[in-house]
Amino acid sequence: MKVTVLQTDIVWEDAVANRKRIEKLVEGQEDTDLFVLPEMFSTGFSMNPVEIAEKEEGETLQWMRRMAEEHRCVLAGSLSVSESGMFYNRFYFVCPDGTIHRYDKRHLFTFGGEDKRYIPGGKRVIVSYGGFRILLQICYDLRFPVWSRCRNDYDVAIYVANWPVGRREVWDTLLRARALENQCYVVGVNRTGHDPQCSYNGGSVIINPYGKLMASCEDDKEETASAVLAREPLDTFRKHFPVLGDGDDFNLSL
């Protein structure tokens, strides 16, 4: 499965402009199976959901459906979504056949006031696609290893983020740690540019189960990077070095 990360410079609270930028980055990459976008890719990490949140069947989700069908690929990334009078930071995984998987961010970023504007999710979501089991995660989730602990139930972890420059070393370190401790591929997609609160310099990567870099985007640049994820080396590694089978048993309390 070929995965392409889209490291974008998000235009603040302008969904139309951001969709157009993404379309240009996708052009000419017809061999990609899965495109991964940053957190809140259509607006930036805005704490103004009353103004920017879209309905469940809003324009950006419909656009994701059209793009997935037209390019015969998956589009994945999060949006600010309004549902039943409440707001969610919702990860959409949109398949070319129109199937949509949803994950609501579990760990809301209290330091930035996200918990005062959005409702946390309570369901861990793993999607089966292209021969892989894929865990969906959003930004701050990266700091909580129990939530993303592999219990022989996934092969790829995707983290979409708006992770600022000041904490960039944490992003780099934890992405690699998640790949190593879970013997999985990790796809981490961050934005570049600025919003009213923070600056971002990217760090979008694809990491293999050995913690080695497979592909990366240049810092401070809007661009793409791709890698092919293969089952055989992952399965062989897990079989011959059975770390996951030696892990501690536990239950999550939600």
Short mmCIF file of C-alpha atoms in Angstrom, two decimals:
data_model
loop_
_atom_site.label_atom_id
_atom_site.label_comp_id
_atom_site.label_asym_id
_atom_site.label_seq_id
_atom_site.Cartn_x
_atom_site.Cartn_y
_atom_site.Cartn_z
CA MET A 1 0.00 0.00 0.00
CA LYS A 2 1.45 3.32 -1.06
CA VAL A 3 0.92 6.13 1.47
CA THR A 4 1.46 9.83 0.75
CA VAL A 5 1.59 12.47 3.47
CA LEU A 6 0.38 15.96 2.56
CA GLN A 7 2.20 18.58 4.62
CA THR A 8 0.14 21.72 4.05
CA ASP A 9 0.37 25.37 5.01
CA ILE A 10 -3.19 25.82 6.23
CA VAL A 11 -5.03 29.05 5.43
CA TRP A 12 -6.71 30.15 8.66
CA GLU A 13 -10.43 29.26 8.76
CA ASP A 14 -10.76 29.16 4.96
CA ALA A 15 -12.00 25.73 3.89
CA VAL A 16 -12.35 26.62 0.19
CA ALA A 17 -8.77 27.85 -0.09
CA ASN A 18 -7.42 24.82 1.77
CA ARG A 19 -9.29 22.34 -0.40
CA LYS A 20 -7.85 23.99 -3.51
CA ARG A 21 -4.29 23.78 -2.11
CA ILE A 22 -4.74 20.10 -1.38
CA GLU A 23 -6.07 19.39 -4.86
CA LYS A 24 -2.86 20.81 -6.34
CA LEU A 25 -0.73 18.59 -4.09
CA VAL A 26 -2.72 15.50 -5.06
CA GLU A 27 -2.44 16.13 -8.82
CA GLY A 28 -0.15 13.74 -10.65
CA GLN A 29 -0.04 11.14 -7.86
CA GLU A 30 -2.54 8.66 -9.22
CA ASP A 31 -0.62 5.65 -7.89
CA THR A 32 -1.19 6.57 -4.23
CA ASP A 33 -3.54 4.37 -2.21
CA LEU A 34 -3.84 6.60 0.87
CA PHE A 35 -3.39 10.36 1.24
CA VAL A 36 -3.05 11.63 4.81
CA LEU A 37 -3.78 15.27 5.71
CA PRO A 38 -3.07 17.26 8.92
CA GLU A 39 -5.43 17.81 11.83
CA MET A 40 -8.27 20.24 11.01
CA PHE A 41 -6.80 20.54 7.52
CA SER A 42 -9.61 22.73 6.20
CA THR A 43 -9.43 25.46 8.87
CA GLY A 44 -6.41 25.13 11.11
CA PHE A 45 -6.63 24.28 14.82
CA SER A 46 -9.40 26.75 15.59
CA MET A 47 -11.15 27.08 18.94
CA ASN A 48 -14.00 28.85 17.17
CA PRO A 49 -16.22 25.88 16.21
CA VAL A 50 -19.40 27.94 16.24
CA GLU A 51 -18.11 29.69 13.13
CA ILE A 52 -16.04 27.02 11.37
CA ALA A 53 -17.51 23.59 12.26
CA GLU A 54 -19.23 21.76 9.40
CA LYS A 55 -22.26 19.53 9.67
CA GLU A 56 -21.68 15.78 9.48
CA GLU A 57 -22.47 15.78 5.76
CA GLY A 58 -20.82 19.14 5.12
CA GLU A 59 -18.99 20.46 2.08
CA THR A 60 -15.54 19.25 3.04
CA LEU A 61 -16.65 15.68 3.70
CA GLN A 62 -18.48 15.67 0.36
CA TRP A 63 -15.29 16.98 -1.27
CA MET A 64 -13.30 14.17 0.38
CA ARG A 65 -15.76 11.67 -1.09
CA ARG A 66 -15.40 13.14 -4.59
CA MET A 67 -11.61 13.21 -4.36
CA ALA A 68 -11.47 9.63 -3.09
CA GLU A 69 -13.70 8.40 -5.90
CA GLU A 70 -11.98 10.43 -8.62
CA HIS A 71 -8.44 9.42 -7.64
CA ARG A 72 -9.41 5.92 -6.46
CA CYS A 73 -7.70 6.39 -3.13
CA VAL A 74 -8.38 7.02 0.54
CA LEU A 75 -8.36 10.57 1.92
CA ALA A 76 -7.74 10.81 5.67
CA GLY A 77 -7.62 13.80 8.00
CA SER A 78 -9.61 15.61 10.69
CA LEU A 79 -12.21 18.37 10.63
CA SER A 80 -14.14 20.50 13.09
CA VAL A 81 -17.61 18.92 13.01
CA SER A 82 -20.98 19.94 14.47
CA GLU A 83 -23.44 17.25 15.47
CA SER A 84 -26.56 17.54 17.62
CA GLY A 85 -25.45 20.89 18.99
CA MET A 86 -22.00 19.64 20.02
CA PHE A 87 -18.60 19.93 18.39
CA TYR A 88 -16.02 17.24 17.64
CA ASN A 89 -12.48 17.11 16.27
CA ARG A 90 -13.33 14.25 13.92
CA PHE A 91 -10.94 12.12 11.88
CA TYR A 92 -12.48 10.97 8.59
CA PHE A 93 -11.06 8.01 6.68
CA VAL A 94 -12.85 8.19 3.32
CA CYS A 95 -12.56 5.22 0.96
CA PRO A 96 -12.92 5.30 -2.85
CA ASP A 97 -16.13 3.25 -2.71
CA GLY A 98 -17.75 5.92 -0.53
CA THR A 99 -17.29 4.12 2.80
CA ILE A 100 -16.50 6.54 5.65
CA HIS A 101 -14.85 5.67 8.97
CA ARG A 102 -14.91 8.18 11.83
CA TYR A 103 -12.81 8.72 14.93
CA ASP A 104 -13.44 11.52 17.43
CA LYS A 105 -10.29 12.79 19.17
CA ARG A 106 -10.06 11.17 22.59
CA HIS A 107 -7.45 13.43 24.25
CA LEU A 108 -8.45 17.06 23.88
CA PHE A 109 -5.66 19.61 24.26
CA THR A 110 -6.56 21.31 27.54
CA PHE A 111 -3.53 23.61 27.36
CA GLY A 112 -5.07 25.17 24.26
CA GLY A 113 -8.65 25.16 25.55
CA GLU A 114 -9.84 22.42 23.19
CA ASP A 115 -11.68 20.67 26.04
CA LYS A 116 -13.84 23.77 26.50
CA ARG A 117 -15.00 23.79 22.88
CA TYR A 118 -15.10 20.16 21.77
CA ILE A 119 -16.44 16.84 23.07
CA PRO A 120 -13.95 13.97 23.53
CA GLY A 121 -14.43 10.69 21.75
CA GLY A 122 -14.71 7.45 23.65
CA LYS A 123 -14.12 4.85 20.97
CA ARG A 124 -10.80 3.53 19.69
CA VAL A 125 -11.11 3.12 15.92
CA ILE A 126 -9.18 0.65 13.75
CA VAL A 127 -9.91 0.49 10.02
CA SER A 128 -9.15 -2.48 7.74
CA TYR A 129 -7.96 -1.32 4.34
CA GLY A 130 -5.51 -2.50 1.68
CA GLY A 131 -4.51 -5.55 3.70
CA PHE A 132 -3.63 -3.49 6.78
CA ARG A 133 -5.35 -2.69 10.07
CA ILE A 134 -5.02 1.05 10.63
CA LEU A 135 -5.36 2.90 13.95
CA LEU A 136 -6.70 6.47 13.68
CA GLN A 137 -5.24 9.05 16.10
CA ILE A 138 -5.20 12.86 16.37
CA CYS A 139 -2.33 15.07 17.56
CA TYR A 140 -2.39 15.14 21.41
CA ASP A 141 -3.29 11.42 21.41
CA LEU A 142 0.39 10.85 20.62
CA ARG A 143 1.33 11.66 24.23
CA PHE A 144 -0.79 8.83 25.64
CA PRO A 145 0.78 5.45 24.85
CA VAL A 146 -1.90 3.33 26.54
CA TRP A 147 -4.55 4.64 24.12
CA SER A 148 -2.43 3.61 21.13
CA ARG A 149 -0.95 0.40 22.56
CA CYS A 150 -1.02 -2.36 19.95
CA ARG A 151 -2.57 -5.55 21.27
CA ASN A 152 -2.03 -7.46 18.04
CA ASP A 153 -4.98 -5.51 16.64
CA TYR A 154 -3.37 -3.06 14.19
CA ASP A 155 -0.45 -2.69 11.79
CA VAL A 156 -0.31 1.03 11.02
CA ALA A 157 -0.87 4.02 13.31
CA ILE A 158 -1.78 7.37 11.75
CA TYR A 159 -1.30 10.61 13.69
CA VAL A 160 -2.64 13.81 12.11
CA ALA A 161 -1.60 17.01 13.87
CA ASN A 162 -1.13 20.74 14.27
CA TRP A 163 2.03 20.38 16.39
CA PRO A 164 3.88 23.68 17.01
CA VAL A 165 7.57 24.41 16.53
CA GLY A 166 8.22 24.82 20.26
CA ARG A 167 7.37 21.17 20.94
CA ARG A 168 8.67 19.70 17.68
CA GLU A 169 11.33 17.51 19.37
CA VAL A 170 8.56 15.80 21.34
CA TRP A 171 6.68 15.04 18.10
CA ASP A 172 9.77 13.51 16.48
CA THR A 173 10.63 11.42 19.53
CA LEU A 174 7.16 10.07 20.27
CA LEU A 175 6.39 9.09 16.67
CA ARG A 176 9.50 6.92 16.61
CA ALA A 177 8.69 5.53 20.07
CA ARG A 178 5.20 4.50 18.95
CA ALA A 179 6.64 2.60 15.98
CA LEU A 180 9.21 0.82 18.16
CA GLU A 181 6.98 -0.12 21.09
CA ASN A 182 4.09 -1.27 18.90
CA GLN A 183 6.12 -2.92 16.11
CA CYS A 184 4.06 -1.02 13.56
CA TYR A 185 4.32 1.48 10.73
CA VAL A 186 3.68 5.03 11.89
CA VAL A 187 2.43 7.83 9.65
CA GLY A 188 2.70 11.30 11.20
CA VAL A 189 1.39 14.34 9.34
CA ASN A 190 1.86 17.88 10.60
CA ARG A 191 1.28 21.30 9.05
CA THR A 192 3.59 24.20 8.27
CA GLY A 193 3.05 27.96 8.48
CA HIS A 194 1.37 30.07 11.15
CA ASP A 195 -1.97 30.59 12.85
CA PRO A 196 -2.95 33.30 15.39
CA GLN A 197 -1.45 31.26 18.26
CA CYS A 198 1.49 29.21 16.95
CA SER A 199 4.06 28.53 14.25
CA TYR A 200 4.53 25.12 12.64
CA ASN A 201 7.43 23.66 10.69
CA GLY A 202 6.15 20.24 9.66
CA GLY A 203 7.99 17.05 10.48
CA SER A 204 5.65 14.83 8.46
CA VAL A 205 7.09 11.31 8.28
CA ILE A 206 6.50 7.65 7.55
CA ILE A 207 8.39 5.32 9.92
CA ASN A 208 8.86 1.55 9.71
CA PRO A 209 8.40 -0.94 12.59
CA TYR A 210 12.14 -0.74 13.37
CA GLY A 211 11.82 2.98 14.01
CA LYS A 212 13.62 3.85 10.78
CA LEU A 213 12.58 6.71 8.54
CA MET A 214 10.99 5.66 5.24
CA ALA A 215 9.94 9.07 3.95
CA SER A 216 9.77 12.65 5.20
CA CYS A 217 8.82 16.17 4.14
CA GLU A 218 11.28 19.04 4.30
CA ASP A 219 10.78 21.40 7.22
CA ASP A 220 8.94 24.68 6.59
CA LYS A 221 7.81 23.54 3.17
CA GLU A 222 4.40 22.62 1.79
CA GLU A 223 5.03 19.31 0.03
CA THR A 224 4.34 15.59 -0.13
CA ALA A 225 6.32 12.45 0.68
CA SER A 226 5.48 8.82 -0.05
CA ALA A 227 6.42 5.28 0.98
CA VAL A 228 5.15 1.79 0.23
CA LEU A 229 4.08 -0.20 3.29
CA ALA A 230 4.59 -3.96 2.92
CA ARG A 231 3.00 -6.76 4.95
CA GLU A 232 5.67 -9.44 4.69
CA PRO A 233 8.51 -7.66 6.53
CA LEU A 234 6.11 -6.53 9.27
CA ASP A 235 4.70 -10.03 9.77
CA THR A 236 8.18 -11.58 9.73
CA PHE A 237 9.49 -9.10 12.31
CA ARG A 238 6.57 -9.69 14.65
CA LYS A 239 6.88 -13.46 14.30
CA HIS A 240 10.61 -13.68 14.96
CA PHE A 241 10.72 -11.00 17.68
CA PRO A 242 7.35 -11.42 19.48
CA VAL A 243 7.31 -8.31 21.63
CA LEU A 244 3.57 -7.79 21.33
CA GLY A 245 2.82 -11.23 22.71
CA ASP A 246 4.82 -10.44 25.85
CA GLY A 247 2.95 -7.26 26.65
CA ASP A 248 0.93 -6.64 29.81
CA ASP A 249 -2.78 -7.30 29.76
CA PHE A 250 -5.01 -4.36 30.69
CA ASN A 251 -8.44 -2.80 30.19
CA LEU A 252 -9.17 0.80 29.27
CA SER A 253 -11.67 2.68 31.43
CA LEU A 254 -13.51 5.31 29.39
#
